Coordinates of C-alpha atoms in Angstrom, one line a residue:
X91 CA 3.1 54.2 1.7
X92 CA 6.1 51.9 2.0
X93 CA 9.5 53.2 2.9
X94 CA 12.2 53.1 0.2
X95 CA 14.7 50.3 0.6
X96 CA 18.0 51.3 2.3
X97 CA 20.9 51.1 -0.1
X98 CA 24.3 50.0 1.3
X99 CA 27.6 50.0 -0.4
X100 CA 30.4 48.0 1.2
X101 CA 34.0 48.8 0.2
X102 CA 36.0 45.8 1.1
X103 CA 39.7 45.6 1.7
X104 CA 39.4 42.0 0.4
X105 CA 36.6 39.9 -1.0
X106 CA 35.2 38.0 2.0
X107 CA 36.5 34.5 2.7
X108 CA 34.6 33.5 5.8
X109 CA 36.2 30.1 5.9
X110 CA 39.7 31.6 5.9
X111 CA 39.5 34.4 8.5
X112 CA 37.3 35.6 11.4
X113 CA 37.5 39.2 9.9
X114 CA 35.7 38.0 6.8
X115 CA 33.3 36.0 8.9
X116 CA 32.3 39.2 10.7
X117 CA 31.8 41.0 7.4
X118 CA 29.5 38.2 6.3
X119 CA 27.5 38.4 9.6
X120 CA 27.0 42.1 9.0
X121 CA 25.8 41.5 5.4
X122 CA 23.4 38.9 6.7
X123 CA 22.0 41.3 9.2
X124 CA 21.4 43.9 6.4
X125 CA 19.8 41.2 4.2
X126 CA 17.4 40.3 7.0
X127 CA 16.2 43.9 6.8
X128 CA 15.6 43.6 3.1
X129 CA 18.3 46.2 2.4
X130 CA 19.8 46.6 -1.1
X131 CA 23.5 45.7 -0.8
X132 CA 26.4 46.1 -3.2
X133 CA 29.9 44.8 -2.3
X134 CA 32.9 46.3 -4.0
X135 CA 36.6 45.8 -3.6
X136 CA 39.8 46.8 -5.4
X137 CA 41.4 43.5 -4.4
X138 CA 41.9 40.4 -6.5
X139 CA 39.6 37.4 -5.9
X140 CA 41.0 34.8 -3.5
X141 CA 40.5 31.1 -3.9
X142 CA 38.0 30.8 -1.0
X143 CA 35.8 33.8 -1.8
X144 CA 32.2 33.7 -0.6
X145 CA 29.5 33.6 -3.3
X146 CA 27.9 36.9 -2.5
X147 CA 25.7 36.9 -5.6
X148 CA 24.0 33.7 -4.3
X149 CA 23.0 35.6 -1.2
X150 CA 21.5 38.5 -3.2
X151 CA 24.5 40.8 -2.9
X152 CA 25.7 42.6 -6.0
X153 CA 29.4 42.4 -6.6
X154 CA 31.4 45.1 -8.3
X155 CA 35.2 45.4 -8.8
X156 CA 36.6 48.9 -8.3
X157 CA 40.0 50.5 -8.9
X158 CA 42.2 52.5 -6.7
X159 CA 43.1 56.0 -7.8
X160 CA 40.6 55.9 -10.7
X161 CA 37.7 58.4 -11.3
X162 CA 35.5 55.5 -12.6
X163 CA 34.6 55.0 -8.9
X164 CA 33.1 58.5 -8.9
X165 CA 30.6 57.6 -11.6
X166 CA 29.9 54.3 -10.0
X167 CA 29.0 55.8 -6.6
X168 CA 27.0 58.7 -8.0
X169 CA 24.8 56.3 -10.0
X170 CA 24.4 53.9 -7.0
X171 CA 23.6 56.7 -4.6
X172 CA 23.9 54.6 -1.4
X173 CA 22.3 55.7 1.9
X174 CA 25.1 53.9 3.8
X175 CA 28.7 53.3 2.9
X176 CA 30.6 50.7 5.0
X177 CA 34.4 50.8 4.8
X178 CA 35.9 47.4 5.6
X179 CA 39.1 48.4 7.4
X180 CA 40.4 52.0 7.7
X181 CA 42.7 51.8 4.6
X182 CA 39.5 51.8 2.4
X183 CA 38.3 54.9 4.1
X184 CA 41.7 56.5 3.4
X185 CA 41.4 55.6 -0.3
X186 CA 37.8 56.2 -1.0
X187 CA 36.4 58.4 1.8
X188 CA 37.0 61.7 0.0
X189 CA 35.3 60.3 -3.1
X190 CA 32.3 59.2 -1.1
X191 CA 32.0 62.5 0.6
X192 CA 32.3 64.5 -2.6
X193 CA 29.8 62.5 -4.7
X194 CA 27.4 61.2 -2.0
X195 CA 27.7 63.7 0.9
X196 CA 24.5 62.6 2.6
X197 CA 25.5 58.9 2.8
X198 CA 26.3 57.7 6.3
X199 CA 30.0 56.7 6.5
X200 CA 30.6 53.7 8.7
X201 CA 33.9 52.0 9.4
X202 CA 34.1 48.2 10.2
X203 CA 37.4 47.8 12.0
X204 CA 37.7 44.0 12.6
X205 CA 40.3 44.8 15.2
X206 CA 42.4 47.8 16.1
X207 CA 45.3 47.3 13.8
X208 CA 47.6 49.9 15.5
X209 CA 47.1 48.0 18.8
X210 CA 48.0 44.7 17.2
X211 CA 51.1 46.1 15.5
X212 CA 52.3 47.8 18.7
X213 CA 51.9 44.6 20.6
X214 CA 53.8 42.8 18.0
X215 CA 56.7 45.2 18.3
X216 CA 56.6 44.8 22.1
X217 CA 56.9 41.0 21.6
X218 CA 59.8 41.5 19.2
X219 CA 61.6 43.7 21.7
X220 CA 60.9 41.1 24.5
X221 CA 62.4 38.3 22.4
X222 CA 65.5 40.3 21.6
X223 CA 66.0 41.1 25.2
X224 CA 65.5 37.6 26.5
X225 CA 66.0 34.1 25.2
X226 CA 63.3 32.8 27.6
X227 CA 60.6 31.1 25.5
X228 CA 58.4 30.2 28.4
X229 CA 57.0 33.0 30.6
X230 CA 55.4 36.0 28.8
X231 CA 53.2 37.2 31.7
X232 CA 54.9 40.7 31.4
X233 CA 53.3 41.0 27.9
X234 CA 49.8 40.1 29.0
X235 CA 49.0 42.6 31.7
X236 CA 49.6 46.2 30.5
X237 CA 47.3 48.9 31.6
X238 CA 45.4 50.8 28.9
X239 CA 47.8 53.7 29.5
X240 CA 50.7 51.5 28.6
X241 CA 49.0 50.4 25.4
X242 CA 48.4 54.0 24.5
X243 CA 52.0 54.9 25.1
X244 CA 53.1 52.1 22.8
X245 CA 50.7 53.2 20.1
X246 CA 50.7 57.0 20.3
X247 CA 54.0 57.7 18.5
X248 CA 53.3 55.3 15.6
X249 CA 52.2 56.5 12.1
X250 CA 49.7 53.6 11.9
X251 CA 47.8 54.8 15.1
X252 CA 47.6 58.3 13.8
X253 CA 46.2 57.1 10.4
X254 CA 43.8 54.7 12.1
X255 CA 42.5 57.1 14.7
X256 CA 42.1 59.8 12.1
X257 CA 39.9 57.5 10.0
X258 CA 37.8 56.7 13.0
X259 CA 37.2 60.4 13.6
X260 CA 36.3 61.0 9.9
X261 CA 33.6 58.4 9.9
X262 CA 30.1 58.9 11.3
X263 CA 30.1 55.6 13.2
X264 CA 32.8 52.9 13.8
X265 CA 31.9 49.3 14.5
X266 CA 34.2 47.9 17.2
X267 CA 34.5 44.2 17.8
X268 CA 36.0 44.4 21.3
X269 CA 34.9 46.3 24.4
X270 CA 38.5 46.6 25.5
X271 CA 39.3 48.5 22.3
X272 CA 36.4 50.8 22.9
X273 CA 37.7 51.7 26.4
X274 CA 41.2 52.2 25.0
X275 CA 39.9 54.6 22.4
X276 CA 37.6 56.5 24.8
X277 CA 39.8 56.7 27.9
X278 CA 43.2 57.2 26.3
X279 CA 42.7 58.5 22.8
X280 CA 39.7 60.6 23.9
X281 CA 37.5 59.5 21.0
X282 CA 33.9 60.4 21.6
X283 CA 32.0 57.3 22.8
X284 CA 29.1 58.2 20.5
X285 CA 31.4 57.5 17.4
X286 CA 31.8 53.9 18.5
X287 CA 29.4 50.9 18.5
X288 CA 30.1 47.5 19.9
X289 CA 29.5 44.9 17.2
X290 CA 31.0 41.6 18.1
X291 CA 31.0 38.3 16.2
X292 CA 27.4 37.1 15.7
X293 CA 27.6 33.4 14.8
X294 CA 24.7 31.2 14.1
X295 CA 24.3 29.0 17.2
X296 CA 24.5 25.3 16.8
X297 CA 21.3 23.2 16.9
X298 CA 23.0 19.8 17.1
X299 CA 24.2 18.3 20.4
X300 CA 28.0 18.6 20.9
X301 CA 30.1 15.5 20.4
X302 CA 31.0 14.0 23.8
X303 CA 34.4 13.6 25.4
X304 CA 34.8 10.0 24.4
X305 CA 34.2 10.6 20.7
X306 CA 37.0 13.2 20.4
X307 CA 40.7 12.9 20.0
X308 CA 43.8 15.1 19.5
X309 CA 44.6 18.8 19.9
X310 CA 43.8 21.3 17.2
X311 CA 45.0 24.8 16.3
X312 CA 43.5 26.8 13.5
X313 CA 44.0 30.2 11.8
X314 CA 45.0 31.9 8.6
X315 CA 48.7 31.7 8.3
X316 CA 48.9 35.1 6.7
X317 CA 47.8 36.6 10.0
X318 CA 50.9 37.4 12.0
X319 CA 49.6 36.5 15.5
X320 CA 48.6 33.0 14.2
X321 CA 52.0 32.3 12.7
X322 CA 53.7 33.5 15.9
X323 CA 51.5 31.1 17.9
X324 CA 52.5 28.2 15.7
X325 CA 56.2 29.0 16.2
X326 CA 55.7 29.2 20.0
X327 CA 53.8 25.9 20.0
X328 CA 56.5 24.2 18.0
X329 CA 59.4 25.4 20.1
X330 CA 58.0 25.6 23.6
X331 CA 54.4 24.5 24.2
X332 CA 54.1 21.3 22.2
X333 CA 57.3 19.7 23.5
X334 CA 56.0 20.1 27.1
X335 CA 52.7 18.5 26.2
X336 CA 54.4 15.6 24.5
X337 CA 56.5 15.0 27.6
X338 CA 53.4 14.3 29.6
X339 CA 51.3 12.7 26.7
X340 CA 53.9 11.0 24.5
X341 CA 51.2 9.9 22.0
X342 CA 49.6 13.3 21.7
X343 CA 48.8 14.6 18.2
X344 CA 48.4 18.2 17.2
X345 CA 46.6 19.1 13.9
X346 CA 47.3 22.6 12.6
X347 CA 44.9 24.0 10.0
X348 CA 45.1 27.3 8.2
X349 CA 44.4 29.0 4.9
X350 CA 47.2 29.9 2.6
X351 CA 49.8 27.6 4.1
X352 CA 53.3 28.9 3.2
X353 CA 56.3 26.6 2.7
X354 CA 57.8 27.8 6.1
X355 CA 54.7 26.2 7.8
X356 CA 54.7 22.9 5.9
X357 CA 58.4 22.7 6.8
X358 CA 57.3 22.3 10.4
X359 CA 55.3 19.2 9.7
X360 CA 56.7 16.3 11.8
X361 CA 54.6 13.2 12.4
X362 CA 57.2 11.7 14.6
X363 CA 56.7 14.6 17.0
X364 CA 52.9 14.5 16.6
X365 CA 53.0 17.9 14.9
X366 CA 50.8 17.7 11.8
X367 CA 50.5 20.7 9.4
X368 CA 47.2 19.9 7.7
X369 CA 46.7 22.9 5.4
X370 CA 43.3 24.5 4.8
X371 CA 40.2 23.0 6.4
X372 CA 37.2 22.7 4.0
X373 CA 34.9 22.8 7.1
X374 CA 36.5 24.4 10.1
X375 CA 33.6 23.5 12.4
X376 CA 33.8 19.9 11.4
X377 CA 37.4 19.5 12.3
X378 CA 36.9 21.6 15.5
X379 CA 34.1 19.3 16.5
X380 CA 36.3 16.2 16.2
X381 CA 39.1 17.7 18.4
X382 CA 39.2 17.4 22.1
X383 CA 41.2 20.6 22.8
X384 CA 41.7 23.8 20.8
X385 CA 45.1 25.4 21.4
X386 CA 45.4 29.2 20.8
X387 CA 48.6 30.4 22.5
X388 CA 48.6 33.9 21.1
X389 CA 51.4 36.2 22.3
X390 CA 50.0 39.3 20.6
X391 CA 46.9 40.4 18.7
X392 CA 43.8 42.5 19.0
X393 CA 40.0 42.2 18.6
X394 CA 38.2 39.0 19.6
X395 CA 39.2 35.6 18.3
X396 CA 37.1 33.8 15.8
X397 CA 38.8 30.5 16.4
X398 CA 37.7 30.6 20.1
X399 CA 34.1 31.5 19.1
X400 CA 34.3 28.4 16.7
X401 CA 35.6 26.3 19.6
X402 CA 32.6 27.3 21.8
X403 CA 30.2 26.7 18.9
X404 CA 31.6 23.1 18.6
X405 CA 31.7 22.5 22.4
X406 CA 35.5 22.2 22.2
X407 CA 37.3 23.6 25.3
X408 CA 40.3 25.8 24.6
X409 CA 43.6 26.8 26.2
X410 CA 44.7 30.3 25.4
X411 CA 46.5 33.4 26.8
X412 CA 45.1 36.7 28.2
X413 CA 45.5 38.1 24.7
X414 CA 43.4 35.3 23.2
X415 CA 40.6 35.7 25.7
X416 CA 40.7 39.5 25.9
X417 CA 37.4 41.2 25.7
X418 CA 35.4 38.0 25.2
X419 CA 33.9 36.9 28.5
X420 CA 32.8 40.0 30.4
X421 CA 33.6 38.3 33.7
X422 CA 31.9 35.0 32.9
X423 CA 33.9 31.8 33.6
X424 CA 36.2 30.9 30.7
X425 CA 35.4 27.8 28.6
X426 CA 38.9 26.3 29.2
X427 CA 42.0 27.7 30.7
X428 CA 44.0 31.0 30.3
X429 CA 47.7 30.6 30.7
X430 CA 50.6 33.1 30.6
X431 CA 53.6 30.7 30.1
X432 CA 54.4 27.6 28.0
X433 CA 54.4 25.5 31.2
X434 CA 51.0 26.8 32.3
X435 CA 49.4 26.3 28.9
X436 CA 50.9 22.8 28.5
X437 CA 49.8 21.7 32.0
X438 CA 46.2 23.1 31.4
X439 CA 46.0 21.4 28.0
X440 CA 47.1 18.0 29.5
X441 CA 44.6 18.3 32.4
X442 CA 41.7 19.2 30.2
X443 CA 42.6 16.4 27.7
X444 CA 42.5 13.7 30.4
X445 CA 39.8 14.9 32.9
X446 CA 36.3 14.3 31.6
X447 CA 34.6 16.3 34.4
X448 CA 36.9 19.3 33.9
X449 CA 36.4 19.1 30.1
X450 CA 32.6 18.9 30.3
X451 CA 32.4 21.9 32.6
X452 CA 34.5 23.9 30.2
X453 CA 32.2 22.8 27.3
X454 CA 29.2 24.0 29.3
X455 CA 30.8 27.3 30.0
X456 CA 31.2 27.9 26.3
X457 CA 27.5 27.4 25.7
X458 CA 26.7 29.9 28.5
X459 CA 29.2 32.5 27.2
X460 CA 27.9 32.3 23.6
X461 CA 24.3 32.8 24.8
X462 CA 25.3 35.7 27.0
X463 CA 27.6 37.6 24.7
X464 CA 27.3 36.7 21.0
X465 CA 23.6 36.3 20.0
X466 CA 22.8 37.6 16.5
X467 CA 19.3 38.1 17.7
X468 CA 20.6 40.8 20.1
X469 CA 23.5 42.4 18.3
X470 CA 21.9 42.4 14.8
X471 CA 18.9 44.5 15.7
X472 CA 21.1 46.7 17.9
X473 CA 23.3 47.5 14.9
X474 CA 20.3 48.2 12.7
X475 CA 18.8 50.5 15.3
X476 CA 22.0 52.4 15.7
X477 CA 22.5 52.9 11.9
X478 CA 18.9 54.1 11.5
X479 CA 19.4 56.6 14.4
X480 CA 22.6 57.9 12.9
X481 CA 20.9 58.4 9.5
X482 CA 18.1 60.4 11.2
X483 CA 20.6 62.6 13.1
X484 CA 23.3 62.8 10.6
X485 CA 23.6 66.6 10.4
X486 CA 23.8 66.9 14.1
X487 CA 26.4 64.1 14.5
X488 CA 28.6 65.8 11.9
X489 CA 28.2 69.2 13.5
X490 CA 29.2 67.8 16.9
X491 CA 32.2 65.9 15.5
X492 CA 34.2 69.0 14.6
X493 CA 37.5 67.1 14.9
X494 CA 36.3 64.7 12.2
X495 CA 35.2 67.5 9.9
X496 CA 38.6 69.2 10.4
X497 CA 40.5 66.0 9.6
X498 CA 38.3 65.3 6.5
X499 CA 39.0 68.9 5.3
X500 CA 42.8 68.5 5.5
X501 CA 43.4 64.8 4.9
X502 CA 40.9 64.3 2.1
X503 CA 42.2 67.3 0.1
X504 CA 45.8 65.8 0.2
X505 CA 44.5 62.3 -0.6
X506 CA 42.4 63.7 -3.4
X507 CA 45.3 65.5 -5.0
X508 CA 47.6 62.5 -4.7
X509 CA 45.0 60.2 -6.2
X510 CA 44.3 62.5 -9.1
X511 CA 48.1 62.8 -9.7
X512 CA 48.5 59.0 -9.7
X513 CA 45.5 58.6 -12.1
X514 CA 46.9 61.3 -14.5
X515 CA 50.4 59.6 -14.3
X516 CA 48.9 56.2 -15.1
X517 CA 47.0 57.7 -18.1
X518 CA 50.3 59.1 -19.4
X519 CA 52.2 55.9 -18.9
X520 CA 49.4 53.9 -20.5
X521 CA 49.3 56.3 -23.5
X522 CA 53.1 56.0 -23.9
X523 CA 52.9 52.2 -23.8
X524 CA 50.1 52.2 -26.5
X525 CA 52.1 54.5 -28.7
X526 CA 55.3 52.4 -28.4
X527 CA 53.3 49.3 -29.3
X528 CA 51.8 51.1 -32.3

């Protein structure tokens, strides 16, 4: 007798746009892993549809728009009766977790984090403080080497960390993209390791031969402009890194691609300086494959960086910071150079751009790193096995996670009452508007 198909509901913070952000790309890789199992998948989101949204229906994934603070979701999830509910980012667990627990108490609740947002925000604040304290735009090595305890101390007093860590506890399993973030949560926040599962980016590896050194030109930087670390990197390139590169390579050209390019970014476009703001790339891998060097001078951030995975996929050496490379190599040689100052990044970029032997070795390192760390054939089955084990042992997992049960009891009650109050208020306002129009 065949087993019933596992039903999965994904509650997305946004509709996936895999060509716009690595976070959406990761969600799509997880969906593809589920589809390979023949699982029945419904993707829902309260967000508006973006201009680069993936065609989920073409993949066999049902799409359903949902509303915040609306009891229509209760009927929807009761009728769907999923076995697994995947929250895409912790804010969706905050909004919908109590409804899932109330109407589908036996569904496995899983949180897909993309990155640890409270870590990213704390690092951003540290950068802001550093910029206020010093006008030095060059050396940021003091930002790049904090111990996990220092990261914890930065985060622990923030409301965002308290909200995010509470959501991790309330879920049955949390998908973490970076091993560094797992160690931070376990060693400093004392989260049980059993609540966490490493699920990195799982790209499809290329089958074509990489374009050689001679067939490439220019520097490239890519990333969604709405993502604060990307925008900060653009500003640092403009003011400090790129001028140093142009001093050594006067004819050098930098092409910057990113989704949702704001006017403040297009205002930086300056062909005379070789600084080209190119807007959105229809095919990120195509433009990455044509570039000789990928620049990613990230001064803050969290998770692992999709742009650097893309660079490896395309055989494009990169120059980044310790923040950019964090959690990605597990001690393997880096496919490029990691620098901590504008001068170090510029010098490395120029050397890689001009030295074919150095460049080719960096390209080969990227291939080795992808094969060692990011195979879908390894991480996809591991994810399925972990989810199935959690489903089998769900009662025991919840019994052993008393802190999570306690947080759900208190937080979900307050969230439930607030949501019900907002829904009632909206009904009253809607009724008053209808009567006034009548």
